[in-house]
Coordinates of C-alpha atoms in Angstrom, one line a residue:
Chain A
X4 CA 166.5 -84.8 -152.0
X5 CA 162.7 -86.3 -151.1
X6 CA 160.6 -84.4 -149.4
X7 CA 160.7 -87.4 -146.7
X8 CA 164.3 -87.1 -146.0
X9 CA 164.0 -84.9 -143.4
X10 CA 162.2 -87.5 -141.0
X11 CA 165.0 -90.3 -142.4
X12 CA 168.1 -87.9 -141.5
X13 CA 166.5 -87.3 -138.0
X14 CA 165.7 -91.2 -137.4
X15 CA 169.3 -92.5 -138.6
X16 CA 170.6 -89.5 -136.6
X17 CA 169.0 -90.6 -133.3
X18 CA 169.7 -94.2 -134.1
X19 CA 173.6 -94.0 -134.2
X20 CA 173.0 -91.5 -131.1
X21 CA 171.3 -94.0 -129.1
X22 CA 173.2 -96.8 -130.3
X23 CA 176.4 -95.6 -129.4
X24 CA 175.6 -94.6 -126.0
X25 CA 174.0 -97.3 -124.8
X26 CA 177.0 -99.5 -125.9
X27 CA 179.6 -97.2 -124.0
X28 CA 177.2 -97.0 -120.7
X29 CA 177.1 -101.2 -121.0
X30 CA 181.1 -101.0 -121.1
X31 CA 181.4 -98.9 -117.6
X32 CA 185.2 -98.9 -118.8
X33 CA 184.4 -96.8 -121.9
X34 CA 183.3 -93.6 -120.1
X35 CA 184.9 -94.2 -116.6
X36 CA 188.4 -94.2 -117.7
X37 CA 189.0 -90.9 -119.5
X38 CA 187.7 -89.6 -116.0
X39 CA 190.3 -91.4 -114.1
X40 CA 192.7 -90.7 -116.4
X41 CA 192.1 -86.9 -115.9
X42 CA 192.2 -87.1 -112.2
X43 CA 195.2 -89.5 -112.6
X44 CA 197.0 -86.7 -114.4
X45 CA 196.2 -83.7 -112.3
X46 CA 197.2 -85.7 -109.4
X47 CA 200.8 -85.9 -111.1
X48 CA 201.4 -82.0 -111.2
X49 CA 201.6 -80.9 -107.7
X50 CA 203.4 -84.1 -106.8
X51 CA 206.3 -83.2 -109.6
X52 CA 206.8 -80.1 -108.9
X53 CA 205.0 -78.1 -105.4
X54 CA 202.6 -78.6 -103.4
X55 CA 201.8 -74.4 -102.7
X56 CA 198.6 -73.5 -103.1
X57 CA 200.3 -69.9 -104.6
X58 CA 202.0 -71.7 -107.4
X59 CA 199.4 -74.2 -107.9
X60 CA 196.5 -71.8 -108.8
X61 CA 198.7 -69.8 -110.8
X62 CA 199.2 -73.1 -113.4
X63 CA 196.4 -74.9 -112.5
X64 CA 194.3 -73.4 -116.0
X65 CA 196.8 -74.8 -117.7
X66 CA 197.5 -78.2 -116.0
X67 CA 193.3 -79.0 -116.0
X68 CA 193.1 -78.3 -119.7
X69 CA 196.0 -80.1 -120.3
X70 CA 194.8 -83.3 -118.7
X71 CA 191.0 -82.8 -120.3
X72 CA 193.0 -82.2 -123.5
X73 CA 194.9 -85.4 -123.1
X74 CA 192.0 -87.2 -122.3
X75 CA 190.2 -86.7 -124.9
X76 CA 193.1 -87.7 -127.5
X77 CA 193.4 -91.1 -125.7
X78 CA 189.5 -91.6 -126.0
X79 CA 189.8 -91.6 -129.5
X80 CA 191.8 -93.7 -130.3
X81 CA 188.9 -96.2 -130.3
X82 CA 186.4 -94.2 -132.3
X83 CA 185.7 -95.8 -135.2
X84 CA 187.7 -99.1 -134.9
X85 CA 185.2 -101.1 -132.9
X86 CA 182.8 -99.9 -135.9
X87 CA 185.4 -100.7 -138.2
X88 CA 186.4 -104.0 -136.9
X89 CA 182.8 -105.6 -136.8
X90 CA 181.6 -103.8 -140.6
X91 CA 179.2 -101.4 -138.8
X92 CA 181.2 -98.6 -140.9
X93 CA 181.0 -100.2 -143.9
X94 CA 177.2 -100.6 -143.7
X95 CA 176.8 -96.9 -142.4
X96 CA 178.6 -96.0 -145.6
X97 CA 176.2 -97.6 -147.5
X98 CA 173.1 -96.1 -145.9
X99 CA 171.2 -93.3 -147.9
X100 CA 172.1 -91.1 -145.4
X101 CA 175.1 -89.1 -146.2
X102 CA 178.3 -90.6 -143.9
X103 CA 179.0 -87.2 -142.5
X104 CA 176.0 -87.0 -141.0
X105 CA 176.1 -90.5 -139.8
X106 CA 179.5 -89.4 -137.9
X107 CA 178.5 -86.4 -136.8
X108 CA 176.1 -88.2 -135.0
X109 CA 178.4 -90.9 -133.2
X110 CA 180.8 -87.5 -132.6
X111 CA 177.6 -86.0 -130.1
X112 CA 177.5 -89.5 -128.4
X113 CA 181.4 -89.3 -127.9
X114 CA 181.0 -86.0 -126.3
X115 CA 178.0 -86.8 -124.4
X116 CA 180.1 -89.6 -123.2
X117 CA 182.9 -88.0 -122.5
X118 CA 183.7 -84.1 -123.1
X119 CA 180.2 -83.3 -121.2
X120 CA 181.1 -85.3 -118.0
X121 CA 185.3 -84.1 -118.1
X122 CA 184.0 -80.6 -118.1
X123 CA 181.3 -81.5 -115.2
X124 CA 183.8 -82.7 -112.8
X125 CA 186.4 -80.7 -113.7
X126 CA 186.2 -78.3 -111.1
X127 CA 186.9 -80.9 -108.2
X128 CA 190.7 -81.5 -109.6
X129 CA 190.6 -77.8 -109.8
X130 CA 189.7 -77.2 -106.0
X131 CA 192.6 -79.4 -105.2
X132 CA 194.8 -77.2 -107.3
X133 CA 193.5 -74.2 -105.3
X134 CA 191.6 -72.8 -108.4
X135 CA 189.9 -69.8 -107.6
X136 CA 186.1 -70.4 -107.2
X137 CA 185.3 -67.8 -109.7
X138 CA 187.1 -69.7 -112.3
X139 CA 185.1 -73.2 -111.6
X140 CA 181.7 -71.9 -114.2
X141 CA 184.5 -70.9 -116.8
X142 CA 186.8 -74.0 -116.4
X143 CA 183.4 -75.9 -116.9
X144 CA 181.9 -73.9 -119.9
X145 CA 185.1 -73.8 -121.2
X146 CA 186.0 -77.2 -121.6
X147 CA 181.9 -78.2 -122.7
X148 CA 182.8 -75.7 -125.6
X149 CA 186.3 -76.9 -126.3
X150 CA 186.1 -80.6 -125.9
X151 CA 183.4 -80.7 -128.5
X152 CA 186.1 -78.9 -131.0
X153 CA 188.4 -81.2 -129.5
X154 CA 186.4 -84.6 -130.2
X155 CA 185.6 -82.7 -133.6
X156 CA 189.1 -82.1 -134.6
X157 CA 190.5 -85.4 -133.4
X158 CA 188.0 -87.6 -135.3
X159 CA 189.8 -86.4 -138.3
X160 CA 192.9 -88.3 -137.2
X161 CA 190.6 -91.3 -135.4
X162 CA 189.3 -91.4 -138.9
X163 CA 192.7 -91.0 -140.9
X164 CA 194.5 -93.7 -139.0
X165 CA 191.2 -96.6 -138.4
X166 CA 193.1 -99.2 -140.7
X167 CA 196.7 -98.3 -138.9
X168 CA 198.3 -101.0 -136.9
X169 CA 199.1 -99.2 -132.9
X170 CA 197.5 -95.9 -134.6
X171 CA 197.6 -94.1 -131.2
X172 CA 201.1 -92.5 -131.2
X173 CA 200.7 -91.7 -134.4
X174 CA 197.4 -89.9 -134.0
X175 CA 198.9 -87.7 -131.2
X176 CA 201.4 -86.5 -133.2
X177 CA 198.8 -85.3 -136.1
X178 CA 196.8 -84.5 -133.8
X179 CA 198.1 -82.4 -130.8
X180 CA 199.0 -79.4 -133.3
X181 CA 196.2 -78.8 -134.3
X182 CA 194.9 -78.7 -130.6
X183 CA 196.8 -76.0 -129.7
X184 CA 194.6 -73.2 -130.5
X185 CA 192.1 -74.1 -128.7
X186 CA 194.2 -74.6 -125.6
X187 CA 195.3 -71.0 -126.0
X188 CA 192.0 -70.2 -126.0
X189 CA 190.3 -72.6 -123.3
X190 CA 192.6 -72.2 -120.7
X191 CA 192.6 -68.5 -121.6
X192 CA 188.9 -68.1 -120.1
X193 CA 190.0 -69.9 -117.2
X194 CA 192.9 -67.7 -116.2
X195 CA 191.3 -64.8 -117.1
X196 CA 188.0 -65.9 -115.2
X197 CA 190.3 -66.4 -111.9
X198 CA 191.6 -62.9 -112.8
X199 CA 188.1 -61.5 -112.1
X200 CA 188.1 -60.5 -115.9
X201 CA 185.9 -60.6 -118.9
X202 CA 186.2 -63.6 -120.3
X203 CA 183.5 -62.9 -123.2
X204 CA 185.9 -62.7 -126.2
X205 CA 187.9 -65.6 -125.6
X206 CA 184.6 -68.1 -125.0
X207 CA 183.4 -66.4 -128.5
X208 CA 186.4 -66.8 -129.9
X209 CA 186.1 -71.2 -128.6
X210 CA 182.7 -70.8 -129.8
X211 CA 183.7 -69.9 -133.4
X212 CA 186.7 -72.7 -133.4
X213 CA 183.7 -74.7 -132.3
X214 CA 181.8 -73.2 -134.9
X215 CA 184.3 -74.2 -137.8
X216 CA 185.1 -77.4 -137.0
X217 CA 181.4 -78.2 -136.5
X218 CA 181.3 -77.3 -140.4
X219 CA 184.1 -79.3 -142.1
X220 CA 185.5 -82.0 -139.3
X221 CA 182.4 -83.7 -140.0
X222 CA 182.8 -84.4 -143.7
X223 CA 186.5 -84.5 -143.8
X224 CA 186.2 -87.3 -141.0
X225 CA 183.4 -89.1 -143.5
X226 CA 186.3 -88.6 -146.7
X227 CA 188.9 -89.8 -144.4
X228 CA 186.9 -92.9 -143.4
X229 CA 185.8 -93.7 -146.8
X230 CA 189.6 -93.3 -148.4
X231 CA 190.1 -96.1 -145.2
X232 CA 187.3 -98.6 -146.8
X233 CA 188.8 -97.9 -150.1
X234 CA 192.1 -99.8 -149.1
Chain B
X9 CA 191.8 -78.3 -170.3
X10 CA 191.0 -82.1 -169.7
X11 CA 194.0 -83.1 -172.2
X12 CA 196.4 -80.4 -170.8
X13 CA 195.8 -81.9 -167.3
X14 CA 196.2 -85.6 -168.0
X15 CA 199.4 -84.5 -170.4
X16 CA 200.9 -83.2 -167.6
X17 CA 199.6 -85.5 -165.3
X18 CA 201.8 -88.3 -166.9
X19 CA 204.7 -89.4 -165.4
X20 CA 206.2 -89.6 -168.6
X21 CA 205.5 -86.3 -170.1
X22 CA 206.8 -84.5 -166.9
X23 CA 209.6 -87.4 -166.4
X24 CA 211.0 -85.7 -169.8
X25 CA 210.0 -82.2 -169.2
X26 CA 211.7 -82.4 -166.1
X27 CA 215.0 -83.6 -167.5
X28 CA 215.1 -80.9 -170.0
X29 CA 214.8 -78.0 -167.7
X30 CA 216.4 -78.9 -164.5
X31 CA 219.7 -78.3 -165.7
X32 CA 218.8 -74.9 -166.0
X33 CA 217.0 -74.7 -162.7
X34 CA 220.0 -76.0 -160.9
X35 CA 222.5 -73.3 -162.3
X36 CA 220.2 -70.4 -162.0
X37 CA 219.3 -71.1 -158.6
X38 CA 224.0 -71.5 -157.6
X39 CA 223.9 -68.2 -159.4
X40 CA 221.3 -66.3 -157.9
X41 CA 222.6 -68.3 -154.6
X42 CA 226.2 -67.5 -155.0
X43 CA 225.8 -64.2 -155.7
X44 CA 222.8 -63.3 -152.7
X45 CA 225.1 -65.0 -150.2
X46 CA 228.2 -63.5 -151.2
X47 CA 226.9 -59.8 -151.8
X48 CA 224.6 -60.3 -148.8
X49 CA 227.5 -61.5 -146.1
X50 CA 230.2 -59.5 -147.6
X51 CA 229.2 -56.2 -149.5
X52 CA 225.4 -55.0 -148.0
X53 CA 226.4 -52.4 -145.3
X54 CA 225.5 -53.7 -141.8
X55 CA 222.8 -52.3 -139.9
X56 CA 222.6 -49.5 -137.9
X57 CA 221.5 -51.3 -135.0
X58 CA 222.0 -54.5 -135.5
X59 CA 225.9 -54.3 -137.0
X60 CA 226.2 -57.4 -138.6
X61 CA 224.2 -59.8 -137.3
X62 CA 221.6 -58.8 -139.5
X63 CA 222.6 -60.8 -142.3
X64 CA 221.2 -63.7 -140.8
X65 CA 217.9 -62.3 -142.7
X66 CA 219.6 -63.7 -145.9
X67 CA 219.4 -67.0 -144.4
X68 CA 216.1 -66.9 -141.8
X69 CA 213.6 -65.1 -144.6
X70 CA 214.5 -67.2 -147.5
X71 CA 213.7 -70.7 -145.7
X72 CA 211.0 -69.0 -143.3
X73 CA 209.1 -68.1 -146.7
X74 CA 210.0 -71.9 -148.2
X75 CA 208.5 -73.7 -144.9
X76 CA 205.2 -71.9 -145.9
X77 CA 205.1 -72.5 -149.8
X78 CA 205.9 -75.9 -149.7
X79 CA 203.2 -76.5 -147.4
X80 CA 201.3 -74.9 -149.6
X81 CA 202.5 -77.0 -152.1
X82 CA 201.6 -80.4 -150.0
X83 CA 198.1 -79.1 -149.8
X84 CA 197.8 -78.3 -153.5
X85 CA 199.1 -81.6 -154.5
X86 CA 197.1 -83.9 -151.6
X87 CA 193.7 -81.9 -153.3
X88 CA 194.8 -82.6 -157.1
X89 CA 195.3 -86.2 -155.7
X90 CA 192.6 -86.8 -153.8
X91 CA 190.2 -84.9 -156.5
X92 CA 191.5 -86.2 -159.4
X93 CA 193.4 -89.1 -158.5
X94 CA 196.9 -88.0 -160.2
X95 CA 199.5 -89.7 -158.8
X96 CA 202.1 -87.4 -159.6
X97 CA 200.6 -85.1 -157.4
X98 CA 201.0 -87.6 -154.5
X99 CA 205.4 -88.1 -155.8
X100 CA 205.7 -84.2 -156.0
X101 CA 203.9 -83.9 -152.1
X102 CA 206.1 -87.6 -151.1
X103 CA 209.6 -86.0 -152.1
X104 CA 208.6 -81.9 -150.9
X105 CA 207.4 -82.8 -147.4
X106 CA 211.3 -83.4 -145.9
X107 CA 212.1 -80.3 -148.1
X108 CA 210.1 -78.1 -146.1
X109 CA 210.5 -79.8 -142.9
X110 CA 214.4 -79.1 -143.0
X111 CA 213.3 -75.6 -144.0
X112 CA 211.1 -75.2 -141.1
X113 CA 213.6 -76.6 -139.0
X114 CA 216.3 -74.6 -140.5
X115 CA 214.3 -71.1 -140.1
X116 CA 214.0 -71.7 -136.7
X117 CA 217.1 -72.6 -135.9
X118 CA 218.5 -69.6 -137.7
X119 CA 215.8 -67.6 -135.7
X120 CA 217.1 -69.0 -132.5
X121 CA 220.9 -67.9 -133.3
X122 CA 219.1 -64.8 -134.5
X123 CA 217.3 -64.3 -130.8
X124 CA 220.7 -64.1 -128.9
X125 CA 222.2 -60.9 -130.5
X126 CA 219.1 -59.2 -131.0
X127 CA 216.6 -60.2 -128.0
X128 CA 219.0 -62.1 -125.6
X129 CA 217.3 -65.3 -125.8
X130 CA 216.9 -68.5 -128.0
X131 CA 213.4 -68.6 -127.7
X132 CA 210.5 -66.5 -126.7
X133 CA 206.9 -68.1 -126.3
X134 CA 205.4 -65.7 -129.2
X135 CA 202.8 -66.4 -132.0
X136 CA 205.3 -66.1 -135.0
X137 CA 207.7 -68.4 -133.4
X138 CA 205.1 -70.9 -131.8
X139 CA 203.0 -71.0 -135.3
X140 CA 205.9 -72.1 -137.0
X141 CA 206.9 -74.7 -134.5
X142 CA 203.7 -76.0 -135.3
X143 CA 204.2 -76.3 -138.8
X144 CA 207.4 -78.0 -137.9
X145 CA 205.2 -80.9 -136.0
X146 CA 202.7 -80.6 -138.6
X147 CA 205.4 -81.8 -141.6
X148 CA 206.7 -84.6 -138.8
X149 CA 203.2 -85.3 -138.4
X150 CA 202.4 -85.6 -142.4
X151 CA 205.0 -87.9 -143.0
X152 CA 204.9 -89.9 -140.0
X153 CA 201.7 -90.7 -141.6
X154 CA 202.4 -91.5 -144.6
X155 CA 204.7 -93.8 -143.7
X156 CA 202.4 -95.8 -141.2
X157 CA 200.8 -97.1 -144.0
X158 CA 201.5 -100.6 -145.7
X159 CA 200.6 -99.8 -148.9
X160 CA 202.0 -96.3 -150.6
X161 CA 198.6 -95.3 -151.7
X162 CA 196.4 -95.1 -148.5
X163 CA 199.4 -93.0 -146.9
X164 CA 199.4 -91.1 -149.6
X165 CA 195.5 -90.3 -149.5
X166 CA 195.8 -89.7 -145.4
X167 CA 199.0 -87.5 -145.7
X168 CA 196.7 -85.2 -148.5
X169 CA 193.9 -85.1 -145.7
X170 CA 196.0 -83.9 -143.0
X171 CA 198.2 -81.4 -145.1
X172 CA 194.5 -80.0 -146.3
X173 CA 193.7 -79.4 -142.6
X174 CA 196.8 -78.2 -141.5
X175 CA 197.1 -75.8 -144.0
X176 CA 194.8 -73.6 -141.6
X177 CA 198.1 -72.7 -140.3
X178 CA 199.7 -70.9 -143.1
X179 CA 197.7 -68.2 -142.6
X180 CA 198.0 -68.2 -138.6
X181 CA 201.6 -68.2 -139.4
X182 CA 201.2 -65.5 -142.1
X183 CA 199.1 -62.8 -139.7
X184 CA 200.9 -63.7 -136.5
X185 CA 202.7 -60.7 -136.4
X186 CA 200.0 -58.2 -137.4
X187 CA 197.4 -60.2 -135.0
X188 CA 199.2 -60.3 -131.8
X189 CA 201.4 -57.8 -130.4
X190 CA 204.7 -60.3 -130.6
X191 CA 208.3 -59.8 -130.4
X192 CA 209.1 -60.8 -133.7
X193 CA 208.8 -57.8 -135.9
X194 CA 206.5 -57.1 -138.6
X195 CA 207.3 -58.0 -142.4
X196 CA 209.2 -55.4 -143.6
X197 CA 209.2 -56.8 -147.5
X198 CA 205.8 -56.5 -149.5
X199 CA 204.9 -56.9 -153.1
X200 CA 202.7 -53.6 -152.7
X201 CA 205.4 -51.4 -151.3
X202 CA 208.5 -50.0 -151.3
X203 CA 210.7 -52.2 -149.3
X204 CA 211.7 -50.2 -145.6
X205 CA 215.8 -50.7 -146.4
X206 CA 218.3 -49.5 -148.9
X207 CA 218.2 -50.8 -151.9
X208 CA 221.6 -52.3 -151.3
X209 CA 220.3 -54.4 -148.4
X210 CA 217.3 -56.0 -149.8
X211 CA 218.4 -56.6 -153.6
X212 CA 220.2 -59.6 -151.7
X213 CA 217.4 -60.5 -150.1
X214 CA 215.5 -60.6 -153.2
X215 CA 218.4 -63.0 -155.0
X216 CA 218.4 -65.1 -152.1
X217 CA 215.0 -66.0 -152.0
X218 CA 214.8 -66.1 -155.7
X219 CA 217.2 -68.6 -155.9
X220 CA 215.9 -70.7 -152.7
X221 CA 212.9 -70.9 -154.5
X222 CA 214.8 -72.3 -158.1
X223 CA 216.6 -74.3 -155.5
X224 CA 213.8 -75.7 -154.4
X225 CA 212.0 -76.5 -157.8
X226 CA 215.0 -78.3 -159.3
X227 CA 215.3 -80.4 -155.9
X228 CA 211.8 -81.5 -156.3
X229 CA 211.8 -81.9 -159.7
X230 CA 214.8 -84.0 -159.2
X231 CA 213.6 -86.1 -156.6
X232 CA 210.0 -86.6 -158.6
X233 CA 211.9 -87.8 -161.5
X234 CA 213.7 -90.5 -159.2
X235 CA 210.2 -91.3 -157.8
X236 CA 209.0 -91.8 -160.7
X237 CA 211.6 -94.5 -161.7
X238 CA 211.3 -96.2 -158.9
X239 CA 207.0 -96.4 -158.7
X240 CA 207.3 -96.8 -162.4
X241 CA 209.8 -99.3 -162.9
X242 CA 207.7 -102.0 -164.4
X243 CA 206.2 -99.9 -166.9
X244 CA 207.4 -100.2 -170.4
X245 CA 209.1 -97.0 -170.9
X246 CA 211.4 -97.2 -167.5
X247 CA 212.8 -100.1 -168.7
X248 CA 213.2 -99.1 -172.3
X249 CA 215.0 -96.0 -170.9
X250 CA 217.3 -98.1 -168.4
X251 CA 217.8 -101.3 -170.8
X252 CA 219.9 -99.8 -173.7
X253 CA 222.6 -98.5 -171.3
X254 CA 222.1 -99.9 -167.5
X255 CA 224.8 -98.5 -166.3
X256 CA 224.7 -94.5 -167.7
X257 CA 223.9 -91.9 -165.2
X258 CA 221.8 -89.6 -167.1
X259 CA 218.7 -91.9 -166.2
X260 CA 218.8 -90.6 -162.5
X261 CA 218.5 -93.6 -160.5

């Protein structure tokens, strides 16, 4: 490595960073529908099955990180195929910059874009599934920490399934098993927060997932994306 | 080393080795089978608490322990593929993925019937049972993938990438029980230690999943060799092995 690399990794870095959200905040459709579709889906739960506020607080944990959860999958379907579609992939692999990198950069735009803001207005669908208010900091923190992992983990399918003709099914089904854990865990703090108690270990233990996937999702996503140019 | 791998690493080298000892794989693995299941079901005395529907362990254990190692097994052979590029790495991981799926499926089903007599239910939300569940969607989700793809090759490559992630599982699957205080009970059969049950219980055991696991070599060692004719069939020595006599039935296709 040169010993002006560091200054070229941080450039190309910001460059994809900035490049990718100013694209999705010109296409107001890009960030504003995950939002709606996580309101959409809350809104669906106390209509199927009761409208009691008793019942309601006692899933509603689960049935806001459910929807966040779902909404992320369904944003990534688009990832990389825009990228892909116009050759901006194929040039990014050809940069001296190392792919992963490169990726890991559009992955921080994607949850700038969209895990930040789910887990900013996330407590409103919670107040109208009479969440308790001590659990609105932890449903937030929570889902900042586990959308990233989220995003991480999904860009690994987004990636495996870029050249697939109607790839979205298909990346729910690799993808929503290996979400699981971090469901446990994320809605965990938020049940636990409502319970009034300490919810320290389970946001350590989202933290590490967060931790882990940071480390290999990012390079797995760059082999899976150049196995993809390859065919 | 570089010679050994690329020996083996020929469909033709392992198309004959395979031929030569599956024969012997198939009858160890009805003996080992026949006599498990029969000494198993018939002659191990029941359990003190459970009476007899105990010996559902000489079905659940055997396939519970396959579901994992053939996972395994997809992860080994989706790294020697991607790494090295063998392709019979990618046959061995096309024809084992069903394999362990139906084992998966087949341990939990067991487990289920299993539930009723012993816990009163089908089906209890606990990390041994849910980790394995997973693994079920994860096999579904492997070669779902691999088939989404038009040509064999890229599927191929994505099914080794996901079967290298989702082999994070095994070991969720593994420590499940020690981890979390679940209902399923610990494992109560180790390589360090004496086995917790008479000798007359668990010497079954032992034959059972012995043989599941010959079973399950010849079976994939079966269906490679059919891979391998078909992917293969243009090469020269397909077709010399197939000319002479077309219609014979030792050629496996």
């Amino acid at each position: 490595m040169s010993s002006d690399s560091g200054p070229q990794w941080r450039r190309a870095f910001c460059a994809v960073l900035v490049r990718d959200m100013r694209l999705r905040l010109r296409h107001g459709s890009d960030w504003g529908s995950p939002l709606v579709f996580f309101a959409l889906i809350t809104t669906l739960f106390p209509l199927a099955t009761t409208p009691d506020p008793v019942t309601l607080a006692r899933v509603a944990p689960g049935v806001v990180w459910v929807a966040a959860l779902l909404a992320v999958l369904l944003s990534l379907e688009a990832l990389f195929r825009e990228d892909r579609d116009d050759g901006t992939l194929e040039q990014m692999m050809f940069s001296p910059v190392p792919t992963w990198w490169l990726v890991l950069a559009k992955l921080c735009a994607h949850w700038l874009m969209t895990g930040l803001p789910l887990a900013l207005v996330a407590p409103v669908p919670g107040i109208m599934l009479a969440l308790p208010a001590q659990g609105f900091w932890a449903l937030s923190l929570s889902l900042a920490l586990g959308s990233a992992t989220l995003i991480l983990i999904g860009a690994i399918g987004a990636a495996l399934t870029v050249s697939v003709r109607r790839g979205g099914l298909l990346l729910s089904l690799m993808v929503l098993p290996l979400y699981i854990p971090v469901l446990i865990f994320g809605a965990g703090v938020v049940r636990l927060a409502g319970e009034g108690a300490a919810v320290a270990p389970y946001l350590a233990i989202l933290g590490a997932l967060l931790a882990g996937a940071l480390a290999l999702a990012p390079w797995a996503c760059a082999a899976a994306l150049r196995l993809g140019q390859d065919s | 080393m570089w010679q050994w791998i690329h020996k083996w690493g020929s469909p033709r080298v392992f198309y004959r080795f395979s031929l030569r000892v599956t024969p012997w794989l198939w009858c160890a693995a009805a003996l080992l089978l026949g006599i498990g299941a029969v000494w198993g079901l018939a002659f191990a005395p029941p359990d003190y608490q459970q009476h007899d529907s105990f010996r559902i362990i000489y079905v659940h254990v055997p396939s519970a322990m396959l579901a994992e190692s053939c996972f395994a097994l997809l992860a080994v052979c989706g790294a020697i593929f991607l790494v090295w590029k063998i392709k019979l790495a990618d046959m061995v991981a096309r024809v084992a993925a069903p394999f362990g799926a139906s084992m998966t499926f087949g341990a939990l089903v067991s487990g289920a019937v299993w539930g009723i007599p012993t816990w009163g239910t089908w089906w209890v939300w606990d990390a041994r049972l849910t980790s394995m569940l997973i693994l079920l969607f994860l096999y579904m989700g492997v070669m779902a993938l691999r088939y989404a793809f038009d040509r064999p090759d890229s599927g191929g490559r994505a099914a080794a990438v996901l079967a290298l992630v989702g082999v994070v599982n095994l070991p969720i699957i593994k420590y499940s029980v020690d981890w979390w205080n679940t209902l399923h009970q610990k494992s109560s059969f180790s390589l360090t230690q004496a086995p917790s049950m008479p000798a007359s219980m668990w010497v079954p055991l032992l034959l059972m999943m012995l043989g599941s696991y010959l079973l399950f070599a010849a079976l994939v060692l079966t269906r490679t060799r059919h891979e391998i004719l078909r992917r293969e069939s243009r090469s020269r020595w397909v077709r010399a092995l197939i000319a002479p006599d077309a219609g014979s039935s030792d050629t496996g296709v």
